[in-house]
């Protein structure tokens, strides 16, 4: 019998928010910052939570790995390294601006590697792939997340109800 997955939740919280015009992670929706909605969704289906690229909410904040300023792939690598070093089997990663993450997302993406169809920053990554991701970054530089999806063999899974917020007008009323 296999042991149940031990999943770390990780929020990609960095970024310039250039299309949004201000710090979108802190933009309010229903009286709570966007990052708070994502934190609640991930915390409900993981054993611990970290934030990549910023300090927020008293959670551990992780700097890009293996080097600074790598964009989303650096946050993914940091979360996977942290997860591997702390006994997690998987990392469920989501961007700070994604609303509507279903309560069964981790279960839908298991065993991973897998990403949400159309929202490739929402993914479940086995921590056993940590060394491969680090090696890819060290070899190729700041690779796009889509390149990592290809290299890792991640599958795309339909996950309904997701809403990415890139501009103030994308916030539901």
CSV table of N, CA and C in Angstrom, one decimal:
chain,number,residue,atom,x,y,z
A,1,UNK,N,0.8,-1.2,0.0
A,1,UNK,CA,0.0,0.0,0.0
A,1,UNK,C,0.9,1.2,0.0
A,2,UNK,N,0.6,2.2,-0.9
A,2,UNK,CA,1.4,3.4,-0.9
A,2,UNK,C,0.9,4.4,0.2
A,3,UNK,N,1.9,5.2,0.7
A,3,UNK,CA,1.5,6.1,1.7
A,3,UNK,C,0.8,7.3,1.0
A,4,UNK,N,-0.1,8.0,1.7
A,4,UNK,CA,-0.7,9.2,1.1
A,4,UNK,C,0.2,10.3,0.8
A,5,UNK,N,-0.1,11.1,-0.1
A,5,UNK,CA,0.7,12.2,-0.5
A,5,UNK,C,0.8,13.2,0.6
A,6,UNK,N,2.0,13.7,0.8
A,6,UNK,CA,2.2,14.8,1.8
A,6,UNK,C,2.5,16.1,0.9
A,7,UNK,N,1.5,17.0,0.9
A,7,UNK,CA,1.6,18.1,-0.1
A,7,UNK,C,1.8,19.4,0.6
A,8,UNK,N,2.8,20.1,0.0
A,8,UNK,CA,3.1,21.5,0.4
A,8,UNK,C,2.4,22.4,-0.6
A,9,UNK,N,1.7,23.4,-0.1
A,9,UNK,CA,1.1,24.4,-0.9
A,9,UNK,C,2.1,25.6,-1.1
A,10,UNK,N,2.2,26.1,-2.3
A,10,UNK,CA,3.1,27.2,-2.5
A,10,UNK,C,2.4,28.3,-3.4
A,11,UNK,N,2.5,29.5,-3.0
A,11,UNK,CA,1.9,30.6,-3.8
A,11,UNK,C,3.0,31.4,-4.5
A,12,UNK,N,2.9,31.6,-5.8
A,12,UNK,CA,3.8,32.4,-6.5
A,12,UNK,C,3.4,33.9,-6.3
A,13,UNK,N,4.1,34.6,-5.4
A,13,UNK,CA,3.6,35.9,-5.0
A,13,UNK,C,4.4,37.0,-5.5
A,14,UNK,N,5.5,36.8,-6.3
A,14,UNK,CA,6.3,37.9,-6.8
A,14,UNK,C,5.7,38.4,-8.1
A,15,UNK,N,6.5,39.1,-8.8
A,15,UNK,CA,6.0,39.7,-10.1
A,15,UNK,C,5.8,41.2,-10.0
A,16,UNK,N,5.8,41.9,-11.1
A,16,UNK,CA,5.7,43.3,-11.2
A,16,UNK,C,4.3,43.8,-11.2
A,17,UNK,N,3.3,43.0,-11.6
A,17,UNK,CA,1.9,43.4,-11.7
A,17,UNK,C,1.8,44.5,-12.7
A,18,UNK,N,2.6,44.5,-13.8
A,18,UNK,CA,2.6,45.6,-14.7
A,18,UNK,C,1.3,45.8,-15.4
A,19,UNK,N,0.6,44.7,-15.8
A,19,UNK,CA,-0.7,44.9,-16.5
A,19,UNK,C,-1.8,45.3,-15.5
A,20,UNK,N,-1.6,45.1,-14.2
A,20,UNK,CA,-2.6,45.4,-13.2
A,20,UNK,C,-2.5,46.9,-12.8
A,21,UNK,N,-1.2,47.4,-12.8
A,21,UNK,CA,-1.0,48.8,-12.4
A,21,UNK,C,-0.7,49.0,-10.9
A,22,UNK,N,-0.9,48.0,-10.1
A,22,UNK,CA,-0.5,48.1,-8.7
A,22,UNK,C,-0.3,46.6,-8.2
A,23,UNK,N,0.0,46.4,-7.0
A,23,UNK,CA,0.3,45.1,-6.5
A,23,UNK,C,-1.0,44.3,-6.5
A,24,UNK,N,-1.1,43.4,-7.5
A,24,UNK,CA,-2.4,42.7,-7.6
A,24,UNK,C,-2.6,41.6,-6.5
A,25,UNK,N,-1.5,41.1,-6.0
A,25,UNK,CA,-1.6,40.1,-4.9
A,25,UNK,C,-2.4,40.7,-3.7
A,26,UNK,N,-2.3,42.0,-3.5
A,26,UNK,CA,-3.0,42.7,-2.4
A,26,UNK,C,-4.3,43.4,-2.8
A,27,UNK,N,-4.7,43.3,-4.1
A,27,UNK,CA,-5.9,43.8,-4.5
A,27,UNK,C,-7.1,43.1,-3.8
A,28,UNK,N,-8.1,43.8,-3.4
A,28,UNK,CA,-9.2,43.2,-2.7
A,28,UNK,C,-10.3,42.7,-3.6
A,29,UNK,N,-10.7,41.5,-3.2
A,29,UNK,CA,-11.9,40.9,-3.8
A,29,UNK,C,-12.7,40.3,-2.6
A,30,UNK,N,-13.9,40.8,-2.5
A,30,UNK,CA,-14.8,40.4,-1.4
A,30,UNK,C,-14.2,40.6,-0.1
A,31,UNK,N,-13.5,41.8,0.0
A,31,UNK,CA,-12.9,42.2,1.3
A,31,UNK,C,-11.6,41.5,1.7
A,32,UNK,N,-11.0,40.7,0.8
A,32,UNK,CA,-9.8,39.9,1.1
A,32,UNK,C,-8.9,40.1,0.0
A,33,UNK,N,-7.5,40.2,0.2
A,33,UNK,CA,-6.6,40.3,-0.9
A,33,UNK,C,-6.6,39.0,-1.8
A,34,UNK,N,-6.3,39.1,-3.0
A,34,UNK,CA,-6.3,38.0,-3.9
A,34,UNK,C,-5.4,36.9,-3.3
A,35,UNK,N,-4.2,37.2,-2.8
A,35,UNK,CA,-3.3,36.2,-2.3
A,35,UNK,C,-4.0,35.5,-1.1
A,36,UNK,N,-4.9,36.1,-0.4
A,36,UNK,CA,-5.6,35.5,0.7
A,36,UNK,C,-6.6,34.4,0.2
A,37,UNK,N,-7.2,34.7,-0.9
A,37,UNK,CA,-8.1,33.7,-1.5
A,37,UNK,C,-7.3,32.5,-1.9
A,38,UNK,N,-6.2,32.7,-2.5
A,38,UNK,CA,-5.4,31.6,-3.0
A,38,UNK,C,-4.8,30.8,-1.8
A,39,UNK,N,-4.4,31.5,-0.7
A,39,UNK,CA,-3.9,30.9,0.5
A,39,UNK,C,-5.0,30.0,1.1
A,40,UNK,N,-6.2,30.5,1.2
A,40,UNK,CA,-7.3,29.7,1.8
A,40,UNK,C,-7.5,28.4,1.0
A,41,UNK,N,-7.5,28.6,-0.4
A,41,UNK,CA,-7.8,27.4,-1.2
A,41,UNK,C,-6.7,26.4,-1.1
A,42,UNK,N,-5.5,26.8,-1.1
A,42,UNK,CA,-4.4,25.8,-1.0
A,42,UNK,C,-4.3,25.2,0.4
A,43,UNK,N,-4.4,26.1,1.5
A,43,UNK,CA,-4.3,25.6,2.8
A,43,UNK,C,-5.3,24.5,3.1
A,44,UNK,N,-6.5,24.5,2.5
A,44,UNK,CA,-7.5,23.5,2.7
A,44,UNK,C,-7.2,22.2,2.2
A,45,UNK,N,-6.2,22.1,1.3
A,45,UNK,CA,-5.8,20.8,0.7
A,45,UNK,C,-4.4,20.4,0.8
A,46,UNK,N,-3.6,21.1,1.6
A,46,UNK,CA,-2.2,20.8,1.8
A,46,UNK,C,-1.9,20.8,3.3
A,47,UNK,N,-0.7,20.3,3.6
A,47,UNK,CA,-0.3,20.2,5.0
A,47,UNK,C,0.5,21.4,5.5
A,48,UNK,N,1.0,22.2,4.6
A,48,UNK,CA,1.7,23.5,5.0
A,48,UNK,C,1.7,24.4,3.8
A,49,UNK,N,2.0,25.7,4.0
A,49,UNK,CA,1.9,26.7,2.9
A,49,UNK,C,3.1,27.6,3.0
A,50,UNK,N,3.7,27.9,1.8
A,50,UNK,CA,4.8,28.9,1.7
A,50,UNK,C,4.4,29.9,0.6
A,51,UNK,N,5.1,31.0,0.7
A,51,UNK,CA,4.9,32.1,-0.3
A,51,UNK,C,6.2,32.3,-1.0
A,52,UNK,N,6.2,32.2,-2.4
A,52,UNK,CA,7.4,32.4,-3.2
A,52,UNK,C,7.5,33.9,-3.7
A,53,UNK,N,8.5,34.6,-3.3
A,53,UNK,CA,8.8,35.9,-3.9
A,53,UNK,C,8.3,37.1,-3.1
A,54,UNK,N,7.8,36.8,-1.9
A,54,UNK,CA,7.3,37.9,-1.0
A,54,UNK,C,7.0,37.4,0.4
A,55,UNK,N,7.0,38.3,1.3
A,55,UNK,CA,6.6,38.0,2.7
A,55,UNK,C,5.1,38.3,2.8
A,56,UNK,N,4.3,37.4,3.3
A,56,UNK,CA,2.9,37.7,3.5
A,56,UNK,C,2.3,36.7,4.5
A,57,UNK,N,1.4,37.2,5.3
A,57,UNK,CA,0.6,36.4,6.2
A,57,UNK,C,1.3,35.5,7.2
A,58,UNK,N,2.6,35.8,7.5
A,58,UNK,CA,3.3,35.0,8.4
A,58,UNK,C,3.8,33.6,7.9
A,59,UNK,N,3.6,33.3,6.6
A,59,UNK,CA,4.0,32.1,6.1
A,59,UNK,C,5.5,32.2,5.7
A,60,UNK,N,6.2,31.1,5.6
A,60,UNK,CA,7.6,31.1,5.2
A,60,UNK,C,7.7,31.7,3.8
A,61,UNK,N,8.6,32.7,3.6
A,61,UNK,CA,8.7,33.2,2.2
A,61,UNK,C,10.0,32.7,1.6
A,62,UNK,N,9.9,32.3,0.4
A,62,UNK,CA,11.0,31.7,-0.3
A,62,UNK,C,11.5,32.6,-1.5
A,63,UNK,N,12.8,32.7,-1.5
A,63,UNK,CA,13.5,33.4,-2.7
A,63,UNK,C,13.6,32.5,-3.8
A,64,UNK,N,13.6,33.0,-5.0
A,64,UNK,CA,13.9,32.2,-6.2
A,64,UNK,C,15.1,31.3,-6.1
A,65,UNK,N,15.0,30.2,-6.6
A,65,UNK,CA,16.2,29.2,-6.6
A,65,UNK,C,16.3,28.7,-8.1
A,66,UNK,N,17.5,28.4,-8.5
A,66,UNK,CA,18.8,28.5,-7.8
A,66,UNK,C,19.5,29.9,-7.8
A,67,UNK,N,18.8,30.9,-8.3
A,67,UNK,CA,19.3,32.2,-8.4
A,67,UNK,C,18.2,33.2,-8.4
A,68,UNK,N,18.5,34.5,-8.1
A,68,UNK,CA,17.4,35.5,-8.0
A,68,UNK,C,16.9,35.9,-9.4
A,69,UNK,N,15.7,36.5,-9.4
A,69,UNK,CA,15.1,37.1,-10.6
A,69,UNK,C,14.9,36.1,-11.8
A,70,UNK,N,14.4,34.9,-11.4
A,70,UNK,CA,14.1,33.9,-12.5
A,70,UNK,C,12.7,33.9,-12.9
A,71,UNK,N,11.8,34.7,-12.3
A,71,UNK,CA,10.4,34.7,-12.6
A,71,UNK,C,9.7,33.5,-12.0
A,72,UNK,N,8.6,33.1,-12.6
A,72,UNK,CA,7.8,32.0,-12.0
A,72,UNK,C,8.6,30.7,-11.8
A,73,UNK,N,9.5,30.4,-12.7
A,73,UNK,CA,10.2,29.1,-12.6
A,73,UNK,C,11.1,29.1,-11.4
A,74,UNK,N,11.7,30.2,-11.0
A,74,UNK,CA,12.5,30.3,-9.8
A,74,UNK,C,11.7,30.1,-8.5
A,75,UNK,N,10.4,30.5,-8.5
A,75,UNK,CA,9.5,30.3,-7.4
A,75,UNK,C,9.1,28.8,-7.3
A,76,UNK,N,8.9,28.2,-8.5
A,76,UNK,CA,8.5,26.8,-8.6
A,76,UNK,C,9.7,26.0,-8.0
A,77,UNK,N,10.9,26.3,-8.5
A,77,UNK,CA,12.1,25.6,-8.1
A,77,UNK,C,12.3,25.7,-6.5
A,78,UNK,N,12.1,27.0,-6.0
A,78,UNK,CA,12.3,27.2,-4.6
A,78,UNK,C,11.3,26.4,-3.8
A,79,UNK,N,10.1,26.3,-4.2
A,79,UNK,CA,9.0,25.5,-3.5
A,79,UNK,C,9.3,24.0,-3.6
A,80,UNK,N,9.8,23.6,-4.7
A,80,UNK,CA,10.2,22.1,-4.8
A,80,UNK,C,11.4,21.8,-4.0
A,81,UNK,N,12.4,22.7,-3.9
A,81,UNK,CA,13.5,22.5,-3.1
A,81,UNK,C,13.1,22.4,-1.6
A,82,UNK,N,12.3,23.4,-1.2
A,82,UNK,CA,11.8,23.5,0.2
A,82,UNK,C,11.0,22.2,0.5
A,83,UNK,N,10.1,21.8,-0.4
A,83,UNK,CA,9.3,20.6,-0.2
A,83,UNK,C,10.1,19.4,0.0
A,84,UNK,N,11.1,19.2,-0.9
A,84,UNK,CA,12.0,18.0,-0.9
A,84,UNK,C,12.8,18.0,0.4
A,85,UNK,N,13.3,19.1,0.9
A,85,UNK,CA,14.1,19.2,2.1
A,85,UNK,C,13.3,19.0,3.4
A,86,UNK,N,11.9,19.2,3.3
A,86,UNK,CA,11.1,19.1,4.4
A,86,UNK,C,10.1,17.9,4.4
A,87,UNK,N,10.4,16.9,3.6
A,87,UNK,CA,9.6,15.7,3.6
A,87,UNK,C,8.3,15.7,2.9
A,88,UNK,N,8.1,16.6,2.0
A,88,UNK,CA,6.8,16.6,1.3
A,88,UNK,C,7.0,15.8,0.0
A,89,UNK,N,6.0,15.1,-0.4
A,89,UNK,CA,6.0,14.3,-1.6
A,89,UNK,C,5.7,15.1,-2.9
A,90,UNK,N,4.9,16.2,-2.7
A,90,UNK,CA,4.4,17.0,-3.8
A,90,UNK,C,4.3,18.4,-3.4
A,91,UNK,N,4.3,19.3,-4.4
A,91,UNK,CA,4.0,20.7,-4.1
A,91,UNK,C,2.9,21.1,-5.1
A,92,UNK,N,1.8,21.7,-4.5
A,92,UNK,CA,0.7,22.3,-5.2
A,92,UNK,C,1.0,23.7,-5.3
A,93,UNK,N,1.2,24.2,-6.5
A,93,UNK,CA,1.6,25.6,-6.7
A,93,UNK,C,0.6,26.4,-7.5
A,94,UNK,N,0.3,27.6,-7.0
A,94,UNK,CA,-0.7,28.5,-7.7
A,94,UNK,C,-0.2,29.9,-7.7
A,95,UNK,N,-0.5,30.7,-8.7
A,95,UNK,CA,-0.2,32.1,-8.7
A,95,UNK,C,-1.1,32.8,-7.8
A,96,UNK,N,-0.6,34.0,-7.3
A,96,UNK,CA,-1.4,34.8,-6.3
A,96,UNK,C,-2.6,35.4,-6.9
A,97,UNK,N,-2.8,35.3,-8.2
A,97,UNK,CA,-3.9,36.1,-8.8
A,97,UNK,C,-4.9,35.1,-9.4
A,98,UNK,N,-5.1,33.9,-8.9
A,98,UNK,CA,-6.0,32.9,-9.5
A,98,UNK,C,-7.1,32.7,-8.6
A,99,UNK,N,-8.3,33.1,-8.9
A,99,UNK,CA,-9.5,32.8,-8.1
A,99,UNK,C,-10.2,31.6,-8.6
A,100,UNK,N,-11.0,31.0,-7.6
A,100,UNK,CA,-11.8,29.8,-7.9
A,100,UNK,C,-11.1,28.5,-7.9
A,101,UNK,N,-10.0,28.4,-7.2
A,101,UNK,CA,-9.3,27.1,-7.1
A,101,UNK,C,-10.2,26.1,-6.4
A,102,UNK,N,-10.6,25.0,-7.1
A,102,UNK,CA,-11.5,24.0,-6.4
A,102,UNK,C,-10.8,23.3,-5.2
A,103,UNK,N,-11.7,22.9,-4.3
A,103,UNK,CA,-11.2,22.2,-3.1
A,103,UNK,C,-10.6,20.8,-3.4
A,104,UNK,N,-10.8,20.3,-4.6
A,104,UNK,CA,-10.2,19.0,-4.9
A,104,UNK,C,-9.1,19.1,-6.0
A,105,UNK,N,-8.5,20.2,-6.1
A,105,UNK,CA,-7.5,20.4,-7.2
A,105,UNK,C,-6.3,19.5,-7.0
A,106,UNK,N,-5.8,19.4,-5.8
A,106,UNK,CA,-4.6,18.5,-5.5
A,106,UNK,C,-5.0,17.1,-5.9
A,107,UNK,N,-6.2,16.6,-5.5
A,107,UNK,CA,-6.6,15.2,-5.8
A,107,UNK,C,-6.8,15.0,-7.3
A,108,UNK,N,-7.3,16.1,-8.0
A,108,UNK,CA,-7.4,16.0,-9.5
A,108,UNK,C,-6.1,15.9,-10.2
A,109,UNK,N,-5.1,16.5,-9.7
A,109,UNK,CA,-3.8,16.6,-10.3
A,109,UNK,C,-2.8,15.5,-9.9
A,110,UNK,N,-3.2,14.7,-8.9
A,110,UNK,CA,-2.3,13.6,-8.4
A,110,UNK,C,-2.3,12.5,-9.5
A,111,UNK,N,-1.2,11.8,-9.8
A,111,UNK,CA,0.0,11.8,-9.0
A,111,UNK,C,1.0,12.9,-9.4
A,112,UNK,N,0.7,13.6,-10.5
A,112,UNK,CA,1.6,14.6,-11.0
A,112,UNK,C,2.8,14.0,-11.7
A,113,UNK,N,3.6,14.7,-12.4
A,113,UNK,CA,3.4,16.2,-12.6
A,113,UNK,C,2.2,16.5,-13.5
A,114,UNK,N,1.5,17.5,-13.1
A,114,UNK,CA,0.3,17.9,-13.8
A,114,UNK,C,0.0,19.4,-13.6
A,115,UNK,N,-0.6,20.0,-14.6
A,115,UNK,CA,-1.0,21.4,-14.6
A,115,UNK,C,-2.4,21.5,-15.0
A,116,UNK,N,-3.0,22.6,-14.5
A,116,UNK,CA,-4.4,22.9,-14.9
A,116,UNK,C,-4.4,23.4,-16.4
A,117,UNK,N,-5.3,22.8,-17.1
A,117,UNK,CA,-5.5,23.1,-18.5
A,117,UNK,C,-5.8,24.6,-18.6
A,118,UNK,N,-5.0,25.4,-19.4
A,118,UNK,CA,-5.2,26.8,-19.6
A,118,UNK,C,-4.7,27.7,-18.5
A,119,UNK,N,-4.3,27.1,-17.4
A,119,UNK,CA,-3.7,27.9,-16.3
A,119,UNK,C,-2.5,27.1,-15.8
A,120,UNK,N,-1.4,27.1,-16.6
A,120,UNK,CA,-0.3,26.3,-16.4
A,120,UNK,C,0.6,26.6,-15.2
A,121,UNK,N,0.3,27.8,-14.5
A,121,UNK,CA,1.0,28.0,-13.3
A,121,UNK,C,0.4,27.3,-12.1
A,122,UNK,N,-0.8,26.8,-12.3
A,122,UNK,CA,-1.5,26.0,-11.2
A,122,UNK,C,-1.0,24.5,-11.5
A,123,UNK,N,-0.2,24.0,-10.7
A,123,UNK,CA,0.3,22.7,-11.0
A,123,UNK,C,0.7,21.9,-9.7
A,124,UNK,N,0.8,20.6,-9.9
A,124,UNK,CA,1.2,19.7,-8.8
A,124,UNK,C,2.5,19.0,-9.3
A,125,UNK,N,3.5,19.2,-8.5
A,125,UNK,CA,4.8,18.7,-8.9
A,125,UNK,C,5.4,17.8,-7.8
A,126,UNK,N,5.7,16.5,-8.2
A,126,UNK,CA,6.4,15.7,-7.3
A,126,UNK,C,7.8,16.2,-6.9
A,127,UNK,N,8.1,16.2,-5.6
A,127,UNK,CA,9.4,16.8,-5.2
A,127,UNK,C,10.6,16.0,-5.7
A,128,UNK,N,10.3,14.8,-6.1
A,128,UNK,CA,11.4,14.0,-6.7
A,128,UNK,C,12.0,14.6,-8.0
A,129,UNK,N,11.2,15.6,-8.6
A,129,UNK,CA,11.7,16.2,-9.8
A,129,UNK,C,12.5,17.5,-9.5
A,130,UNK,N,12.8,17.8,-8.3
A,130,UNK,CA,13.5,19.0,-7.9
A,130,UNK,C,14.9,19.1,-8.5
A,131,UNK,N,15.6,18.0,-8.5
A,131,UNK,CA,17.0,18.0,-9.0
A,131,UNK,C,17.0,18.3,-10.5
A,132,UNK,N,16.0,17.7,-11.2
A,132,UNK,CA,15.9,17.8,-12.7
A,132,UNK,C,15.6,19.3,-13.0
A,133,UNK,N,14.7,19.9,-12.2
A,133,UNK,CA,14.3,21.3,-12.5
A,133,UNK,C,15.6,22.2,-12.3
A,134,UNK,N,16.2,22.0,-11.1
A,134,UNK,CA,17.4,22.8,-10.8
A,134,UNK,C,18.5,22.6,-11.9
A,135,UNK,N,18.7,21.4,-12.4
A,135,UNK,CA,19.6,21.2,-13.5
A,135,UNK,C,19.2,21.9,-14.8
A,136,UNK,N,17.9,21.8,-15.1
A,136,UNK,CA,17.5,22.5,-16.3
A,136,UNK,C,17.7,24.0,-16.2
A,137,UNK,N,17.4,24.6,-15.1
A,137,UNK,CA,17.7,26.0,-14.9
A,137,UNK,C,19.2,26.4,-15.0
A,138,UNK,N,20.0,25.6,-14.3
A,138,UNK,CA,21.4,25.8,-14.4
A,138,UNK,C,22.0,25.7,-15.8
A,139,UNK,N,21.4,24.8,-16.6
A,139,UNK,CA,21.8,24.5,-17.9
A,139,UNK,C,21.3,25.5,-18.9
A,140,UNK,N,20.0,25.9,-18.8
A,140,UNK,CA,19.4,26.7,-19.8
A,140,UNK,C,19.0,28.1,-19.4
A,141,UNK,N,19.2,28.4,-18.1
A,141,UNK,CA,18.8,29.7,-17.6
A,141,UNK,C,17.4,29.8,-17.1
A,142,UNK,N,16.8,31.0,-17.1
A,142,UNK,CA,15.4,31.2,-16.6
A,142,UNK,C,14.5,30.6,-17.7
A,143,UNK,N,14.3,29.3,-17.7
A,143,UNK,CA,13.4,28.7,-18.6
A,143,UNK,C,12.0,29.1,-18.4
A,144,UNK,N,11.2,29.2,-19.5
A,144,UNK,CA,9.7,29.4,-19.3
A,144,UNK,C,9.1,28.2,-18.6
A,145,UNK,N,8.1,28.4,-17.9
A,145,UNK,CA,7.4,27.4,-17.2
A,145,UNK,C,6.9,26.3,-18.2
A,146,UNK,N,6.4,26.8,-19.4
A,146,UNK,CA,6.0,25.9,-20.4
A,146,UNK,C,7.1,24.9,-20.9
A,147,UNK,N,8.3,25.4,-20.8
A,147,UNK,CA,9.4,24.5,-21.2
A,147,UNK,C,9.6,23.5,-20.1
A,148,UNK,N,9.5,23.8,-18.8
A,148,UNK,CA,9.6,22.9,-17.8
A,148,UNK,C,8.4,21.9,-17.8
A,149,UNK,N,7.2,22.3,-18.2
A,149,UNK,CA,6.1,21.4,-18.4
A,149,UNK,C,6.5,20.3,-19.4
A,150,UNK,N,7.1,20.8,-20.5
A,150,UNK,CA,7.5,19.8,-21.6
A,150,UNK,C,8.6,18.9,-21.1
A,151,UNK,N,9.6,19.4,-20.4
A,151,UNK,CA,10.7,18.6,-20.0
A,151,UNK,C,10.3,17.6,-18.9
A,152,UNK,N,9.4,18.0,-18.1
A,152,UNK,CA,9.0,17.1,-17.0
A,152,UNK,C,8.0,16.0,-17.4
A,153,UNK,N,7.3,16.2,-18.6
A,153,UNK,CA,6.3,15.3,-19.0
A,153,UNK,C,5.0,15.5,-18.3
A,154,UNK,N,4.8,16.7,-17.7
A,154,UNK,CA,3.5,17.0,-17.0
A,154,UNK,C,2.3,16.9,-18.0
A,155,UNK,N,1.3,16.4,-17.4
A,155,UNK,CA,0.0,16.3,-18.2
A,155,UNK,C,-0.9,17.5,-17.9
A,156,UNK,N,-1.7,17.9,-18.8
A,156,UNK,CA,-2.7,18.9,-18.6
A,156,UNK,C,-4.0,18.3,-18.2
A,157,UNK,N,-4.6,18.9,-17.1
A,157,UNK,CA,-5.9,18.3,-16.6
A,157,UNK,C,-6.9,19.4,-16.5
A,158,UNK,N,-8.1,19.1,-17.0
A,158,UNK,CA,-9.2,20.1,-16.9
A,158,UNK,C,-9.6,20.4,-15.4
A,159,UNK,N,-9.5,21.6,-15.0
A,159,UNK,CA,-9.9,22.1,-13.7
A,159,UNK,C,-10.8,23.3,-13.9
A,160,UNK,N,-12.1,23.1,-13.5
A,160,UNK,CA,-13.1,24.1,-13.8
A,160,UNK,C,-13.1,25.2,-12.8
A,161,UNK,N,-13.7,26.3,-13.2
A,161,UNK,CA,-14.0,27.4,-12.2
A,161,UNK,C,-12.9,28.4,-12.0
A,162,UNK,N,-11.7,28.3,-12.7
A,162,UNK,CA,-10.6,29.2,-12.5
A,162,UNK,C,-10.8,30.5,-13.2
A,163,UNK,N,-10.3,31.5,-12.5
A,163,UNK,CA,-10.4,32.9,-13.1
A,163,UNK,C,-9.1,33.6,-12.7
A,164,UNK,N,-8.3,33.9,-13.8
A,164,UNK,CA,-7.0,34.6,-13.6
A,164,UNK,C,-7.2,36.1,-13.6
A,165,UNK,N,-6.6,36.8,-12.7
A,165,UNK,CA,-6.8,38.3,-12.6
A,165,UNK,C,-5.5,39.0,-13.1
A,166,UNK,N,-5.6,39.5,-14.3
A,166,UNK,CA,-4.4,40.2,-14.8
A,166,UNK,C,-4.5,41.8,-14.8
A,167,UNK,N,-5.8,42.2,-14.9
A,167,UNK,CA,-6.1,43.7,-14.9
A,167,UNK,C,-7.2,43.9,-13.9
A,168,UNK,N,-7.3,45.1,-13.4
A,168,UNK,CA,-8.4,45.4,-12.5
A,168,UNK,C,-9.8,45.0,-13.0
A,169,UNK,N,-10.0,45.1,-14.3
A,169,UNK,CA,-11.3,44.8,-14.9
A,169,UNK,C,-11.6,43.3,-14.9
A,170,UNK,N,-10.6,42.5,-14.6
A,170,UNK,CA,-10.7,41.0,-14.5
A,170,UNK,C,-11.3,40.6,-13.1
A,171,UNK,N,-11.3,41.5,-12.2
A,171,UNK,CA,-11.9,41.2,-10.9
A,171,UNK,C,-13.4,41.0,-11.0
A,172,UNK,N,-14.0,39.9,-10.5
A,172,UNK,CA,-15.4,39.8,-10.5
A,172,UNK,C,-16.1,40.8,-9.7
A,173,UNK,N,-17.3,41.2,-10.1
A,173,UNK,CA,-18.0,42.3,-9.4
A,173,UNK,C,-18.9,41.6,-8.3
